[in-house]
Amino acid sequence: GGAEEAVATQAMVVPDAAVRNEAGRPVARVVVDGRVSIRILTGDRRRAGEVTVTGGLKAGEKVIVEGPAELAEGRRVREARP
């Protein structure tokens, strides 16, 4: 038996609370140097309180899971401790 061909991609799992639907697109807000950066996500598959994302985020980025609903791009934010 030969090996089957498969396509693999980098994927990350983030909390469901980090992903919002805006203008029909899944987005997440991340903190970069104390400011909000809005990212459009690809491959968002929701399951059991988590979302698997294949594009739009980089490993190690901090996603915002709580806060005002309308955090604008570039807005200064301070990280709160849970």
PDB file of C-alpha atoms in Angstrom, residues 18-58:
ATOM      1  CA  ALA A  18     -12.701  35.866  20.300  1.00  0.00           C
ATOM      2  CA  VAL A  19     -14.477  35.535  16.945  1.00  0.00           C
ATOM      3  CA  ARG A  20     -17.225  37.929  15.861  1.00  0.00           C
ATOM      4  CA  ASN A  21     -19.174  38.181  12.642  1.00  0.00           C
ATOM      5  CA  GLU A  22     -18.901  41.654  11.106  1.00  0.00           C
ATOM      6  CA  ALA A  23     -20.269  42.525   7.666  1.00  0.00           C
ATOM      7  CA  GLY A  24     -20.709  38.820   6.996  1.00  0.00           C
ATOM      8  CA  ARG A  25     -17.066  37.998   7.738  1.00  0.00           C
ATOM      9  CA  PRO A  26     -15.498  36.324  10.773  1.00  0.00           C
ATOM     10  CA  VAL A  27     -13.048  38.660  12.509  1.00  0.00           C
ATOM     11  CA  ALA A  28     -10.924  38.658  15.630  1.00  0.00           C
ATOM     12  CA  ARG A  29      -9.321  41.535  17.456  1.00  0.00           C
ATOM     13  CA  VAL A  30      -5.733  41.113  18.599  1.00  0.00           C
ATOM     14  CA  VAL A  31      -3.490  43.280  20.750  1.00  0.00           C
ATOM     15  CA  VAL A  32      -0.348  44.524  19.022  1.00  0.00           C
ATOM     16  CA  ASP A  33       1.870  46.906  20.992  1.00  0.00           C
ATOM     17  CA  GLY A  34      -1.053  47.912  23.231  1.00  0.00           C
ATOM     18  CA  ARG A  35      -3.389  48.676  20.323  1.00  0.00           C
ATOM     19  CA  VAL A  36      -6.278  46.843  18.665  1.00  0.00           C
ATOM     20  CA  SER A  37      -5.690  45.215  15.294  1.00  0.00           C
ATOM     21  CA  ILE A  38      -8.701  43.703  13.509  1.00  0.00           C
ATOM     22  CA  ARG A  39      -8.040  40.535  11.532  1.00  0.00           C
ATOM     23  CA  ILE A  40     -10.294  38.888   8.961  1.00  0.00           C
ATOM     24  CA  LEU A  41     -10.223  35.138   9.547  1.00  0.00           C
ATOM     25  CA  THR A  42     -10.371  32.225   7.141  1.00  0.00           C
ATOM     26  CA  GLY A  43     -11.376  28.646   7.702  1.00  0.00           C
ATOM     27  CA  ASP A  44     -13.354  29.355  10.854  1.00  0.00           C
ATOM     28  CA  ARG A  45     -14.889  26.088  12.057  1.00  0.00           C
ATOM     29  CA  ARG A  46     -16.753  26.300  15.357  1.00  0.00           C
ATOM     30  CA  ARG A  47     -16.956  23.426  17.765  1.00  0.00           C
ATOM     31  CA  ALA A  48     -17.545  23.120  21.527  1.00  0.00           C
ATOM     32  CA  GLY A  49     -16.701  26.726  22.448  1.00  0.00           C
ATOM     33  CA  GLU A  50     -13.665  26.878  20.178  1.00  0.00           C
ATOM     34  CA  VAL A  51     -12.971  28.037  16.644  1.00  0.00           C
ATOM     35  CA  THR A  52     -10.347  26.491  14.368  1.00  0.00           C
ATOM     36  CA  VAL A  53      -8.804  29.196  12.170  1.00  0.00           C
ATOM     37  CA  THR A  54      -6.527  28.579   9.183  1.00  0.00           C
ATOM     38  CA  GLY A  55      -5.698  32.195   8.307  1.00  0.00           C
ATOM     39  CA  GLY A  56      -5.681  35.734   9.652  1.00  0.00           C
ATOM     40  CA  LEU A  57      -3.824  35.112  12.919  1.00  0.00           C
ATOM     41  CA  LYS A  58      -0.193  34.463  13.765  1.00  0.00           C
TER      42      LYS A  58
END
